PDB file of C-alpha atoms in Angstrom:
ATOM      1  CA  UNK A1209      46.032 -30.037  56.479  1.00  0.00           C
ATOM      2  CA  UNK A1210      44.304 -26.727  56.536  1.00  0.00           C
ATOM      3  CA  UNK A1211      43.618 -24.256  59.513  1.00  0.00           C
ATOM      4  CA  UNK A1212      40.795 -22.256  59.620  1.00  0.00           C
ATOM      5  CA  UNK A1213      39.671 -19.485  62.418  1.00  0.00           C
ATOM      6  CA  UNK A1214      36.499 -17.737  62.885  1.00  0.00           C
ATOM      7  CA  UNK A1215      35.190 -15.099  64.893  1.00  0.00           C
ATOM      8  CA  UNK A1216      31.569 -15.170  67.026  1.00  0.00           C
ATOM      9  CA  UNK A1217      30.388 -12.543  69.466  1.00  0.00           C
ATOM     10  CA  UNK A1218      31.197 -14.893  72.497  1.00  0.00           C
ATOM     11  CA  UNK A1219      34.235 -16.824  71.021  1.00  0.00           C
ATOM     12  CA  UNK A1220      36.849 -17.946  68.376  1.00  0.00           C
ATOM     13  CA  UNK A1221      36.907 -21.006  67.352  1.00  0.00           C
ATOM     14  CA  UNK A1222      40.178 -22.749  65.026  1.00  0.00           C
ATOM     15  CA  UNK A1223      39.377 -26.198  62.762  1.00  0.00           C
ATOM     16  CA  UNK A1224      42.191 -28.505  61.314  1.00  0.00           C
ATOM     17  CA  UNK A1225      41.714 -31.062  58.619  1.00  0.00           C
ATOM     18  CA  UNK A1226      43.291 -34.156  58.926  1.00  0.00           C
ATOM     19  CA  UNK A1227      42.495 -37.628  57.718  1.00  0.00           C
ATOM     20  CA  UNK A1228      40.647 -41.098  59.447  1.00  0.00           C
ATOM     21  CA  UNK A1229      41.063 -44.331  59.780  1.00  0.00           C
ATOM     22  CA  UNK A1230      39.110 -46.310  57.587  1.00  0.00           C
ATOM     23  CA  UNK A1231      38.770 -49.820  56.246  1.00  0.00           C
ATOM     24  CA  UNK A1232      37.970 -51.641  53.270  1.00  0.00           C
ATOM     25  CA  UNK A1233      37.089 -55.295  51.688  1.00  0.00           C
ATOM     26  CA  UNK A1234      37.983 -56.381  48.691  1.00  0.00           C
ATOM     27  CA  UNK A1235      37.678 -59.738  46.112  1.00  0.00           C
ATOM     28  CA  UNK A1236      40.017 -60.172  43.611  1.00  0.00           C
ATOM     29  CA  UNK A1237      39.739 -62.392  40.660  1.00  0.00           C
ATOM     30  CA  UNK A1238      43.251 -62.977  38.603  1.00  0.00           C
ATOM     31  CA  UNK A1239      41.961 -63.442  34.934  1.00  0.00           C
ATOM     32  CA  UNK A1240      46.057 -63.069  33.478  1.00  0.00           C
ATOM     33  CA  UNK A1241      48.998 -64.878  35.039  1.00  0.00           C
ATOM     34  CA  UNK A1242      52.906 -65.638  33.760  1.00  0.00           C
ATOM     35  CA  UNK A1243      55.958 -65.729  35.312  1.00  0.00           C
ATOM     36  CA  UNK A1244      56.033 -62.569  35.580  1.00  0.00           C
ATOM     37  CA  UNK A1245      52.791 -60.909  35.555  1.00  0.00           C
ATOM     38  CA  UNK A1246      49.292 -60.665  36.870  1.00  0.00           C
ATOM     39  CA  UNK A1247      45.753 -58.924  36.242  1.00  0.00           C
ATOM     40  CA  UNK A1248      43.323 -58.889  38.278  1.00  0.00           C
ATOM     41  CA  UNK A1249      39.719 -57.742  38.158  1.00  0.00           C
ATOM     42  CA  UNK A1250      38.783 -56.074  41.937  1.00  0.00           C
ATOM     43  CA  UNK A1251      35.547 -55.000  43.789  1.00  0.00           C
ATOM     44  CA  UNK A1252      34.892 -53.871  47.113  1.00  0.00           C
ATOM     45  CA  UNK A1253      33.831 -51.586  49.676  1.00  0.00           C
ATOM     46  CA  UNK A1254      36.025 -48.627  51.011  1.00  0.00           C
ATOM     47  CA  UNK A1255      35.409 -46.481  53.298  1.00  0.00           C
ATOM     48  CA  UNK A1256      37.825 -43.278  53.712  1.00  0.00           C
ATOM     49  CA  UNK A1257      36.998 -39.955  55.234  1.00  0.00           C
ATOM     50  CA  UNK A1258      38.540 -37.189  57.138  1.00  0.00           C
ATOM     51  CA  UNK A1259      38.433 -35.838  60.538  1.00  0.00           C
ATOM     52  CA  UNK A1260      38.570 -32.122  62.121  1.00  0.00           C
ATOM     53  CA  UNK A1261      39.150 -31.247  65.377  1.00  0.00           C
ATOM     54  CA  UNK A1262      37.671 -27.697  66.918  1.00  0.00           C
ATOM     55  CA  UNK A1263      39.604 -25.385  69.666  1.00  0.00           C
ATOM     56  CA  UNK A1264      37.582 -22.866  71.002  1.00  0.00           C
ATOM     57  CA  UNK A1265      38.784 -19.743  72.617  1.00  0.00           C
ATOM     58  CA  UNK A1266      37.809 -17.071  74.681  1.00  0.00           C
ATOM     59  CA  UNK A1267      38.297 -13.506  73.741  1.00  0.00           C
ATOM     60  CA  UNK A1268      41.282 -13.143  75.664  1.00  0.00           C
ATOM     61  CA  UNK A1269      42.507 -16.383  73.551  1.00  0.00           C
ATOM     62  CA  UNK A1270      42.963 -18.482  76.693  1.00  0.00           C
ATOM     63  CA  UNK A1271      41.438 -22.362  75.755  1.00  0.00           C
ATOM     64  CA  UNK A1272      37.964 -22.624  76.724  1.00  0.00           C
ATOM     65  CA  UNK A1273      37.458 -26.445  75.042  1.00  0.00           C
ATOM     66  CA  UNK A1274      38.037 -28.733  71.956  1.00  0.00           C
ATOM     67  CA  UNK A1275      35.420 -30.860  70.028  1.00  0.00           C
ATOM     68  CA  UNK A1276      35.590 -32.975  66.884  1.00  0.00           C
ATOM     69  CA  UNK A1277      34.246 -34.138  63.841  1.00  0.00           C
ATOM     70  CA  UNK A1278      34.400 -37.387  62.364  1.00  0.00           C
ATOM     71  CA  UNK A1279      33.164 -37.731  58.489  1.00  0.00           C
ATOM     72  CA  UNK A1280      32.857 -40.953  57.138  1.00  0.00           C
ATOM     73  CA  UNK A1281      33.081 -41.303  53.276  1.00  0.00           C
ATOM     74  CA  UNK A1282      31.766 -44.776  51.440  1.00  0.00           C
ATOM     75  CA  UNK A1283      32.746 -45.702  47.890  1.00  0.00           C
ATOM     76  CA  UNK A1284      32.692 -49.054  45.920  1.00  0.00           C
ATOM     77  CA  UNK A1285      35.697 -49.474  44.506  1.00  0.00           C
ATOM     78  CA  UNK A1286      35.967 -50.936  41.078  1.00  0.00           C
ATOM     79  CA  UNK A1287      39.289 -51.815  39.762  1.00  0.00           C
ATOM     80  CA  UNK A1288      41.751 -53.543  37.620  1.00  0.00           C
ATOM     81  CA  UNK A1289      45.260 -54.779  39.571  1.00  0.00           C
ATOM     82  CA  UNK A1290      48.539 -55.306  37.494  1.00  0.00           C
ATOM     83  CA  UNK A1291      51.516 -56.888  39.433  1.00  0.00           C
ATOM     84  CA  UNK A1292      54.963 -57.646  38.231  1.00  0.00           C
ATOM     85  CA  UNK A1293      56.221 -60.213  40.398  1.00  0.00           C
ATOM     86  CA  UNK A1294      59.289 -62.167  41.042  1.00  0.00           C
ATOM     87  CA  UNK A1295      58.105 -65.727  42.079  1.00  0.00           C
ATOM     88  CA  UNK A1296      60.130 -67.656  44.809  1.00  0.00           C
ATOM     89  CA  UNK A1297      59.732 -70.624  46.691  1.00  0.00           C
ATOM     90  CA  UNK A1298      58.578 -68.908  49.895  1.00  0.00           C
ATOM     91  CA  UNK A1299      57.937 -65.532  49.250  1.00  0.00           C
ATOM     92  CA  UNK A1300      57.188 -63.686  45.636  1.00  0.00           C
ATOM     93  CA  UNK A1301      57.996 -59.757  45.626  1.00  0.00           C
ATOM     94  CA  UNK A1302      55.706 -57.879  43.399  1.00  0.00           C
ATOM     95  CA  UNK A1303      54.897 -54.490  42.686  1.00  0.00           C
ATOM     96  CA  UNK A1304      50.944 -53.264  41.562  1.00  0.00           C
ATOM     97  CA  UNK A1305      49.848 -50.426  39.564  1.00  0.00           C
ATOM     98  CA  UNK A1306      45.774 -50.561  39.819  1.00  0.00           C
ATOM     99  CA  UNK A1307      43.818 -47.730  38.020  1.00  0.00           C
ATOM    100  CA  UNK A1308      40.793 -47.496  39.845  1.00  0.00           C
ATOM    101  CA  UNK A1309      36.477 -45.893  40.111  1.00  0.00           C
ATOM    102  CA  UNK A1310      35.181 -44.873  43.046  1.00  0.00           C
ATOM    103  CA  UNK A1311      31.404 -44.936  43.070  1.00  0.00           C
ATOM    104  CA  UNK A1312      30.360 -42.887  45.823  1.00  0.00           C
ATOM    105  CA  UNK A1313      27.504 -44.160  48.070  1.00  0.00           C
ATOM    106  CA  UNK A1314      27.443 -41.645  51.092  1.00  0.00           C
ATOM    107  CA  UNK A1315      28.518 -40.762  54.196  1.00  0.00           C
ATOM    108  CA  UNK A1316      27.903 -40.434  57.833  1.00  0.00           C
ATOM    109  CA  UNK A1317      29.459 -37.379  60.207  1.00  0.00           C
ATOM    110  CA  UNK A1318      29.394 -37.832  64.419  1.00  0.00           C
ATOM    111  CA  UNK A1319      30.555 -35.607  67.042  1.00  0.00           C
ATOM    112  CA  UNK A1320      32.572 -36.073  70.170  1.00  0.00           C
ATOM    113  CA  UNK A1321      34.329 -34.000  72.755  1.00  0.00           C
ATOM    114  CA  UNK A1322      33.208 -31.118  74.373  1.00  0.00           C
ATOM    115  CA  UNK A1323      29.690 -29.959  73.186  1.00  0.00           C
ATOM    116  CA  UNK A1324      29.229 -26.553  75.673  1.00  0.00           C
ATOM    117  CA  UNK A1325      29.643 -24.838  71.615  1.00  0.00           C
ATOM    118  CA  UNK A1326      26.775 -26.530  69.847  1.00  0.00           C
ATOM    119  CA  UNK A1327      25.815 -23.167  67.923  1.00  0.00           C
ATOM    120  CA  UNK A1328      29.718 -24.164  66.244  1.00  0.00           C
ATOM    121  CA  UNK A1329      29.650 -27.578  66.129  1.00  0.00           C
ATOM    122  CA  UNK A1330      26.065 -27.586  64.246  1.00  0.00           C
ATOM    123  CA  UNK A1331      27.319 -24.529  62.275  1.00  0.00           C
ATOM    124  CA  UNK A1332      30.820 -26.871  61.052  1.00  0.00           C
ATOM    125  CA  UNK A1333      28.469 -29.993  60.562  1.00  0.00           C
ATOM    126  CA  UNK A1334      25.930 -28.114  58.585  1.00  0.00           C
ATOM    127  CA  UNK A1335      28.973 -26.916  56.293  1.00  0.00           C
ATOM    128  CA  UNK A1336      30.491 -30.667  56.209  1.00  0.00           C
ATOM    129  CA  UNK A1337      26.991 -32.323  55.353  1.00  0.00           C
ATOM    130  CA  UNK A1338      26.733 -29.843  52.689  1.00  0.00           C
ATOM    131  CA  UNK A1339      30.201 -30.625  51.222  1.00  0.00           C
ATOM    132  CA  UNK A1340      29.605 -34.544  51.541  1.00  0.00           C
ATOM    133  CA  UNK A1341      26.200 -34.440  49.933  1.00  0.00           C
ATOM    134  CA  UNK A1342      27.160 -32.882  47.244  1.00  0.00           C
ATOM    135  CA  UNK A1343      30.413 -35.146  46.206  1.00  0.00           C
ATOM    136  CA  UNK A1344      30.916 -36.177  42.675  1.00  0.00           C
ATOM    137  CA  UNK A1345      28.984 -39.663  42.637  1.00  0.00           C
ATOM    138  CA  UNK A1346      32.679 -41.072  40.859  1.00  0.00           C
ATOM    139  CA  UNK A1347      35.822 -40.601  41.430  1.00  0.00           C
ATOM    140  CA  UNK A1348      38.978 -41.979  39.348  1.00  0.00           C
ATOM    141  CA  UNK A1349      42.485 -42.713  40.987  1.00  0.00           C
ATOM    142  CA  UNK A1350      45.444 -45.386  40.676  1.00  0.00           C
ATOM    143  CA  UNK A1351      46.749 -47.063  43.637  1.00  0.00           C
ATOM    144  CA  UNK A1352      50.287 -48.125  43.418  1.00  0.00           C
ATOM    145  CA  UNK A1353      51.496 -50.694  45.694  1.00  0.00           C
ATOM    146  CA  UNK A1354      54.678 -52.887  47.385  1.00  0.00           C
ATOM    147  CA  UNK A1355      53.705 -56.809  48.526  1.00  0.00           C
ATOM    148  CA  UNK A1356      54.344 -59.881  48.868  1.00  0.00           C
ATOM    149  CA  UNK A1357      53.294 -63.484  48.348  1.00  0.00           C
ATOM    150  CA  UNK A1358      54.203 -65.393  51.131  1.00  0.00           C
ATOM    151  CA  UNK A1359      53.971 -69.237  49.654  1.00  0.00           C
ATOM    152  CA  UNK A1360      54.384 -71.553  52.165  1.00  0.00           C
ATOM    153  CA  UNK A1361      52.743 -70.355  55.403  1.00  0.00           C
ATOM    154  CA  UNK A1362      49.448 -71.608  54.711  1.00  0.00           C
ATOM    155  CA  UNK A1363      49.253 -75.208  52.266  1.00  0.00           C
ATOM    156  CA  UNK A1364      48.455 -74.032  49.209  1.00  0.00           C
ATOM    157  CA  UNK A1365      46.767 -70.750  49.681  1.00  0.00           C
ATOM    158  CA  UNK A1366      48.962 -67.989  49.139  1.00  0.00           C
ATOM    159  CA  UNK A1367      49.150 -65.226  52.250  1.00  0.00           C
ATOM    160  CA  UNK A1368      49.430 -61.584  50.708  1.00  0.00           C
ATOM    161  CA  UNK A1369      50.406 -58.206  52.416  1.00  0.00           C
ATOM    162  CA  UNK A1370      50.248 -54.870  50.574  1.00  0.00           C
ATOM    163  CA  UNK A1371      50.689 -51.455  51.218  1.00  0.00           C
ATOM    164  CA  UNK A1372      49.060 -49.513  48.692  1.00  0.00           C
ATOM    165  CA  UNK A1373      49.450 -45.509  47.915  1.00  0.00           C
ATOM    166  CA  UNK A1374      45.826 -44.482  46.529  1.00  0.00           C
ATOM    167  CA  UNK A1375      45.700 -41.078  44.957  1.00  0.00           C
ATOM    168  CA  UNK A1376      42.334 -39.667  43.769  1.00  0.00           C
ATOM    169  CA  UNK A1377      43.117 -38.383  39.968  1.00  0.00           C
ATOM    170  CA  UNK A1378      40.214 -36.059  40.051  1.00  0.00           C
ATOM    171  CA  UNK A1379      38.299 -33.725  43.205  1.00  0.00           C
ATOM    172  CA  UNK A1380      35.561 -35.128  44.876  1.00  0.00           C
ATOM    173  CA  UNK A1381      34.576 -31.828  45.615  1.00  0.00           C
ATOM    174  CA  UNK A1382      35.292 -28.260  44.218  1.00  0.00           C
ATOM    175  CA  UNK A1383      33.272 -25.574  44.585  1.00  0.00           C
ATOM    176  CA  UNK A1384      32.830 -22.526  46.531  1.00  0.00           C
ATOM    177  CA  UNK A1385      36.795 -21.803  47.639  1.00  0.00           C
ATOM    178  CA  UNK A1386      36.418 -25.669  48.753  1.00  0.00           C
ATOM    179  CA  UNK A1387      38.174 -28.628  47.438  1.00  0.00           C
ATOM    180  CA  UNK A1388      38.107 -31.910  48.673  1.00  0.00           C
ATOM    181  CA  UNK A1389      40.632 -34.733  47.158  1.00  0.00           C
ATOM    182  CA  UNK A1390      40.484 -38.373  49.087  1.00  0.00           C
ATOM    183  CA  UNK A1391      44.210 -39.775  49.039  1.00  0.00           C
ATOM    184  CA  UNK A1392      44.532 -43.307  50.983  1.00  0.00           C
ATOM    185  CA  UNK A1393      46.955 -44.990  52.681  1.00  0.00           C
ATOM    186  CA  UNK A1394      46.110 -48.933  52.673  1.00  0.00           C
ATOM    187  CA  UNK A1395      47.859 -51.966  54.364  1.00  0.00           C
ATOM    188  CA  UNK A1396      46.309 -55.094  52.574  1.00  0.00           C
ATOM    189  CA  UNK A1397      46.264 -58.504  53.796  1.00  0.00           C
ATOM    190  CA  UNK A1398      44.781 -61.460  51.847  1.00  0.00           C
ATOM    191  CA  UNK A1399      44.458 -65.125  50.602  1.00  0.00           C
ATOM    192  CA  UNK A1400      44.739 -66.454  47.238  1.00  0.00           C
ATOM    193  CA  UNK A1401      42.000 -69.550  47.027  1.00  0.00           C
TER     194      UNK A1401
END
């Protein structure tokens, strides 16, 4: 998280980064499997993103109202899953290490909250649409992940849950004193077919 404050004629206003909630959906095709290992080919869509919320201030620095930002980032994600798993009869442990290419396809920003500042809301949203529309088309990250197979719940169709940690390896955006690096949080729940 960064904070940020600026100075106009008739206020301050302060911004903080933070990120979104997002979602994504994913196939998976296992093309490798052992006793004790998988690969998987993966597509899908994932959206990520950030949000930043905007106190303004009078003069005197007393609160005069809050507004914020919500900037919505879509990539196709492109990926190759390797899991080392312990198989049981109910359950099967694994662990997943799943180098991945984001292929940016754009984004969407909307405002909400108090809009009596629009000359620095439009000012921060000009400044974010400039940032987002000039990402790096791909990204490159690894996800590394905890789940489990959970065997007999549903007849012959494998339930998953995952939590995956999803690190970009390179900036989406770096210029101008700005850098931008998406880092994800997922929780993952599937069926094997």
């Amino acid at each position: 998280e960064e904070y940020y404050t600026y100075l106009t004629d008739r206020y301050n206003y302060y911004f903080d980064n933070y990120g979104r909630l997002g979602f994504d959906v994913f196939l998976s095709y296992d093309f490798f499997s052992n006793k004790s290992f998988v690969l998987s080919a993966e597509t899908g869509f994932d959206q990520k993103g950030f949000k930043t919320d905007l106190d303004f201030t009078n003069k005197e620095g007393n609160p005069t109202g809050t507004a914020t930002l919500s900037t919505v980032l879509n990539y196709l994600d492109i990926s190759v899953n390797g899991k080392y798993i312990v198989r049981g009869k109910s359950a099967s442990p694994y662990f997943s290490l799943t180098p991945t290419l984001g292929v940016f396809l754009g984004n969407s920003i909307s405002s909400s909250g108090d809009n009596s500042y629009p000359d620095a809301i439009d000012l921060l949203t000009q400044v974010t649409e400039a940032v987002t529309d000039s990402l790096n088309s791909v990204s490159f990250g690894v996800k590394v992940g905890l789940g489990v197979e959970f065997n007999e719940i549903i007849k012959n169709s494998p339930l998953l849950f995952e939590v995956r940690w999803n690190p970009d390896l390179t900036q989406a955006y770096n210029k101008n004193g700005f850098e931008l690096r998406n880092t994800t949080l997922e929780f993952n729940l599937g069926i094997k077919f």
